[in-house]
């Protein structure tokens, strides 16, 4: 089974996402067994030069036509809220590159799904909305419906599926929009797939 969001190469393949700029070379080297994704995680956004990353990301996506974008997104948790302005700036760099190169962007959202939704709505209105995957999705059904309208897909791992609210959150998301992830723990894939199948009532 393909791992839809990981930072560690997975036996069944999947999307291997960068965390820092230093990861890009090793992520690229994992192709074609893994689908490379180039980006800067929001936890590290304040350490990156947005203009430099914009230039480099365009270059890397041109040289790697099968690669995606990510991990990117917003983290407004107490540990990272102080860097939100840098996160927002770099998020727009990533989304712009994903749109121009017609790639999917992997989005991290902690205490920030509502703001991410508004950013994607603005891009839809401007005609610059790329394809996005919402990693570790744990938002409401009402918000999920709006993300689905915008074309988003979701990935969830064992942590999300073990929540008491898991059935409410995930049972009504269409099967072709909801996928398993391990977020770098490939040993969890079997349990993740089994639990996702139980919640949805299918054989994922």
GROMACS .gro file of C-alpha atoms in nm:
model
  204
    1UNK     CA    1   0.000   0.000   0.000
    2UNK     CA    2   0.132   0.344  -0.099
    3UNK     CA    3   0.225   0.581   0.184
    4UNK     CA    4   0.069   0.919   0.102
    5UNK     CA    5   0.291   1.122   0.337
    6UNK     CA    6   0.620   1.009   0.482
    7UNK     CA    7   0.969   1.134   0.561
    8UNK     CA    8   1.118   0.784   0.547
    9UNK     CA    9   1.129   0.564   0.235
   10UNK     CA   10   0.840   0.316   0.252
   11UNK     CA   11   0.845  -0.047   0.129
   12UNK     CA   12   0.531   0.007  -0.076
   13UNK     CA   13   0.640   0.341  -0.221
   14UNK     CA   14   0.470   0.674  -0.165
   15UNK     CA   15   0.528   1.046  -0.129
   16UNK     CA   16   0.862   1.123   0.037
   17UNK     CA   17   0.847   1.479   0.172
   18UNK     CA   18   1.136   1.710   0.255
   19UNK     CA   19   1.157   1.887   0.588
   20UNK     CA   20   1.449   2.125   0.521
   21UNK     CA   21   1.641   2.237   0.213
   22UNK     CA   22   1.920   1.999   0.313
   23UNK     CA   23   1.684   1.704   0.250
   24UNK     CA   24   1.622   1.773  -0.119
   25UNK     CA   25   1.919   1.579  -0.252
   26UNK     CA   26   1.839   1.261  -0.056
   27UNK     CA   27   1.468   1.288  -0.138
   28UNK     CA   28   1.550   1.319  -0.508
   29UNK     CA   29   1.782   1.018  -0.487
   30UNK     CA   30   1.495   0.800  -0.358
   31UNK     CA   31   1.310   0.829  -0.691
   32UNK     CA   32   1.164   0.641  -0.872
   33UNK     CA   33   1.089   0.405  -0.582
   34UNK     CA   34   0.943   0.704  -0.396
   35UNK     CA   35   0.762   1.014  -0.526
   36UNK     CA   36   0.991   1.302  -0.430
   37UNK     CA   37   0.844   1.619  -0.277
   38UNK     CA   38   1.059   1.930  -0.230
   39UNK     CA   39   0.976   2.191   0.031
   40UNK     CA   40   1.044   2.348   0.367
   41UNK     CA   41   0.837   2.237   0.667
   42UNK     CA   42   0.667   2.528   0.847
   43UNK     CA   43   0.869   2.453   1.160
   44UNK     CA   44   1.178   2.561   0.963
   45UNK     CA   45   1.027   2.844   0.758
   46UNK     CA   46   1.196   3.114   0.967
   47UNK     CA   47   1.538   2.970   0.878
   48UNK     CA   48   1.485   2.995   0.501
   49UNK     CA   49   1.523   3.281   0.254
   50UNK     CA   50   1.189   3.285   0.070
   51UNK     CA   51   1.329   3.446  -0.247
   52UNK     CA   52   1.612   3.195  -0.265
   53UNK     CA   53   1.377   2.902  -0.204
   54UNK     CA   54   1.140   3.031  -0.475
   55UNK     CA   55   1.421   3.029  -0.730
   56UNK     CA   56   1.557   2.692  -0.623
   57UNK     CA   57   1.217   2.524  -0.603
   58UNK     CA   58   1.132   2.628  -0.959
   59UNK     CA   59   1.466   2.488  -1.074
   60UNK     CA   60   1.425   2.158  -0.889
   61UNK     CA   61   1.070   2.105  -1.011
   62UNK     CA   62   1.182   2.173  -1.368
   63UNK     CA   63   1.462   1.917  -1.335
   64UNK     CA   64   1.236   1.662  -1.163
   65UNK     CA   65   0.911   1.661  -1.361
   66UNK     CA   66   0.750   1.387  -1.149
   67UNK     CA   67   0.819   1.556  -0.813
   68UNK     CA   68   0.565   1.719  -0.585
   69UNK     CA   69   0.587   2.010  -0.341
   70UNK     CA   70   0.616   1.981   0.034
   71UNK     CA   71   0.604   1.959   0.309
   72UNK     CA   72   0.467   2.309   0.356
   73UNK     CA   73   0.177   2.467   0.543
   74UNK     CA   74   0.104   2.656   0.863
   75UNK     CA   75   0.158   2.570   1.230
   76UNK     CA   76  -0.007   2.809   1.477
   77UNK     CA   77   0.060   2.596   1.784
   78UNK     CA   78   0.221   2.779   2.079
   79UNK     CA   79   0.565   2.641   1.990
   80UNK     CA   80   0.556   2.786   1.636
   81UNK     CA   81   0.303   3.072   1.627
   82UNK     CA   82   0.577   3.334   1.656
   83UNK     CA   83   0.704   3.241   1.308
   84UNK     CA   84   0.363   3.252   1.131
   85UNK     CA   85   0.456   3.546   0.906
   86UNK     CA   86   0.759   3.357   0.774
   87UNK     CA   87   0.543   3.044   0.738
   88UNK     CA   88   0.281   3.233   0.535
   89UNK     CA   89   0.540   3.382   0.303
   90UNK     CA   90   0.701   3.046   0.234
   91UNK     CA   91   0.362   2.876   0.197
   92UNK     CA   92   0.276   3.111  -0.089
   93UNK     CA   93   0.613   3.034  -0.250
   94UNK     CA   94   0.529   2.663  -0.237
   95UNK     CA   95   0.171   2.701  -0.360
   96UNK     CA   96   0.281   2.925  -0.643
   97UNK     CA   97   0.542   2.674  -0.758
   98UNK     CA   98   0.292   2.387  -0.732
   99UNK     CA   99   0.046   2.579  -0.948
  100UNK     CA  100   0.299   2.682  -1.213
  101UNK     CA  101   0.444   2.332  -1.243
  102UNK     CA  102   0.107   2.153  -1.205
  103UNK     CA  103   0.221   1.952  -0.899
  104UNK     CA  104   0.050   1.855  -0.577
  105UNK     CA  105   0.142   2.038  -0.255
  106UNK     CA  106   0.146   1.852   0.079
  107UNK     CA  107   0.003   2.078   0.348
  108UNK     CA  108   0.066   2.066   0.723
  109UNK     CA  109  -0.198   2.241   0.933
  110UNK     CA  110  -0.189   2.271   1.311
  111UNK     CA  111  -0.443   2.513   1.462
  112UNK     CA  112  -0.452   2.657   1.110
  113UNK     CA  113  -0.698   2.465   0.890
  114UNK     CA  114  -0.938   2.762   0.876
  115UNK     CA  115  -0.663   2.996   0.756
  116UNK     CA  116  -0.539   2.740   0.504
  117UNK     CA  117  -0.894   2.703   0.373
  118UNK     CA  118  -0.923   3.079   0.323
  119UNK     CA  119  -0.586   3.090   0.144
  120UNK     CA  120  -0.701   2.817  -0.095
  121UNK     CA  121  -1.033   2.997  -0.153
  122UNK     CA  122  -0.842   3.314  -0.242
  123UNK     CA  123  -0.627   3.119  -0.486
  124UNK     CA  124  -0.936   2.963  -0.641
  125UNK     CA  125  -1.080   3.310  -0.699
  126UNK     CA  126  -0.750   3.424  -0.850
  127UNK     CA  127  -0.721   3.115  -1.071
  128UNK     CA  128  -0.395   3.004  -0.907
  129UNK     CA  129  -0.511   2.705  -0.702
  130UNK     CA  130  -0.285   2.398  -0.722
  131UNK     CA  131  -0.375   2.043  -0.623
  132UNK     CA  132  -0.326   1.989  -0.251
  133UNK     CA  133  -0.305   1.701  -0.004
  134UNK     CA  134  -0.396   1.780   0.356
  135UNK     CA  135  -0.161   1.572   0.569
  136UNK     CA  136  -0.271   1.444   0.913
  137UNK     CA  137  -0.620   1.580   0.851
  138UNK     CA  138  -0.820   1.624   1.173
  139UNK     CA  139  -1.071   1.896   1.093
  140UNK     CA  140  -1.449   1.902   1.094
  141UNK     CA  141  -1.674   1.738   0.836
  142UNK     CA  142  -1.807   2.080   0.734
  143UNK     CA  143  -1.456   2.206   0.663
  144UNK     CA  144  -1.366   1.881   0.485
  145UNK     CA  145  -1.657   1.932   0.245
  146UNK     CA  146  -1.525   2.274   0.146
  147UNK     CA  147  -1.171   2.141   0.096
  148UNK     CA  148  -1.319   1.861  -0.118
  149UNK     CA  149  -1.499   2.123  -0.328
  150UNK     CA  150  -1.159   2.284  -0.385
  151UNK     CA  151  -1.021   1.951  -0.511
  152UNK     CA  152  -0.820   1.853  -0.203
  153UNK     CA  153  -0.734   1.501  -0.094
  154UNK     CA  154  -0.651   1.395   0.261
  155UNK     CA  155  -0.405   1.160   0.430
  156UNK     CA  156  -0.433   1.025   0.783
  157UNK     CA  157  -0.215   0.812   1.006
  158UNK     CA  158  -0.252   0.597   1.313
  159UNK     CA  159  -0.261   0.899   1.545
  160UNK     CA  160  -0.558   1.057   1.364
  161UNK     CA  161  -0.742   0.726   1.319
  162UNK     CA  162  -0.707   0.646   1.691
  163UNK     CA  163  -0.898   0.960   1.791
  164UNK     CA  164  -1.243   0.914   1.948
  165UNK     CA  165  -1.372   1.145   1.670
  166UNK     CA  166  -1.219   0.937   1.389
  167UNK     CA  167  -1.542   0.772   1.268
  168UNK     CA  168  -1.720   1.109   1.259
  169UNK     CA  169  -1.431   1.274   1.073
  170UNK     CA  170  -1.344   1.010   0.815
  171UNK     CA  171  -1.641   0.784   0.742
  172UNK     CA  172  -1.809   1.041   0.516
  173UNK     CA  173  -1.503   1.145   0.316
  174UNK     CA  174  -1.512   0.972  -0.026
  175UNK     CA  175  -1.272   0.679  -0.051
  176UNK     CA  176  -1.096   0.836  -0.350
  177UNK     CA  177  -1.011   1.142  -0.139
  178UNK     CA  178  -0.879   0.977   0.180
  179UNK     CA  179  -0.550   0.785   0.194
  180UNK     CA  180  -0.317   0.628   0.452
  181UNK     CA  181   0.007   0.788   0.569
  182UNK     CA  182   0.273   0.699   0.824
  183UNK     CA  183   0.451   1.037   0.854
  184UNK     CA  184   0.784   0.855   0.868
  185UNK     CA  185   0.682   0.541   1.060
  186UNK     CA  186   0.646   0.270   0.792
  187UNK     CA  187   0.600   0.005   1.060
  188UNK     CA  188   0.254   0.153   1.121
  189UNK     CA  189   0.124   0.108   0.767
  190UNK     CA  190  -0.054  -0.226   0.821
  191UNK     CA  191  -0.243  -0.104   1.127
  192UNK     CA  192  -0.322   0.227   0.958
  193UNK     CA  193  -0.474   0.061   0.653
  194UNK     CA  194  -0.674  -0.183   0.867
  195UNK     CA  195  -0.813   0.089   1.092
  196UNK     CA  196  -0.898   0.314   0.799
  197UNK     CA  197  -1.086   0.025   0.640
  198UNK     CA  198  -1.281  -0.041   0.960
  199UNK     CA  199  -1.383   0.322   0.993
  200UNK     CA  200  -1.492   0.352   0.630
  201UNK     CA  201  -1.642   0.006   0.613
  202UNK     CA  202  -1.438  -0.095   0.310
  203UNK     CA  203  -1.134  -0.305   0.229
  204UNK     CA  204  -0.868  -0.035   0.186
   0.00000   0.00000   0.00000
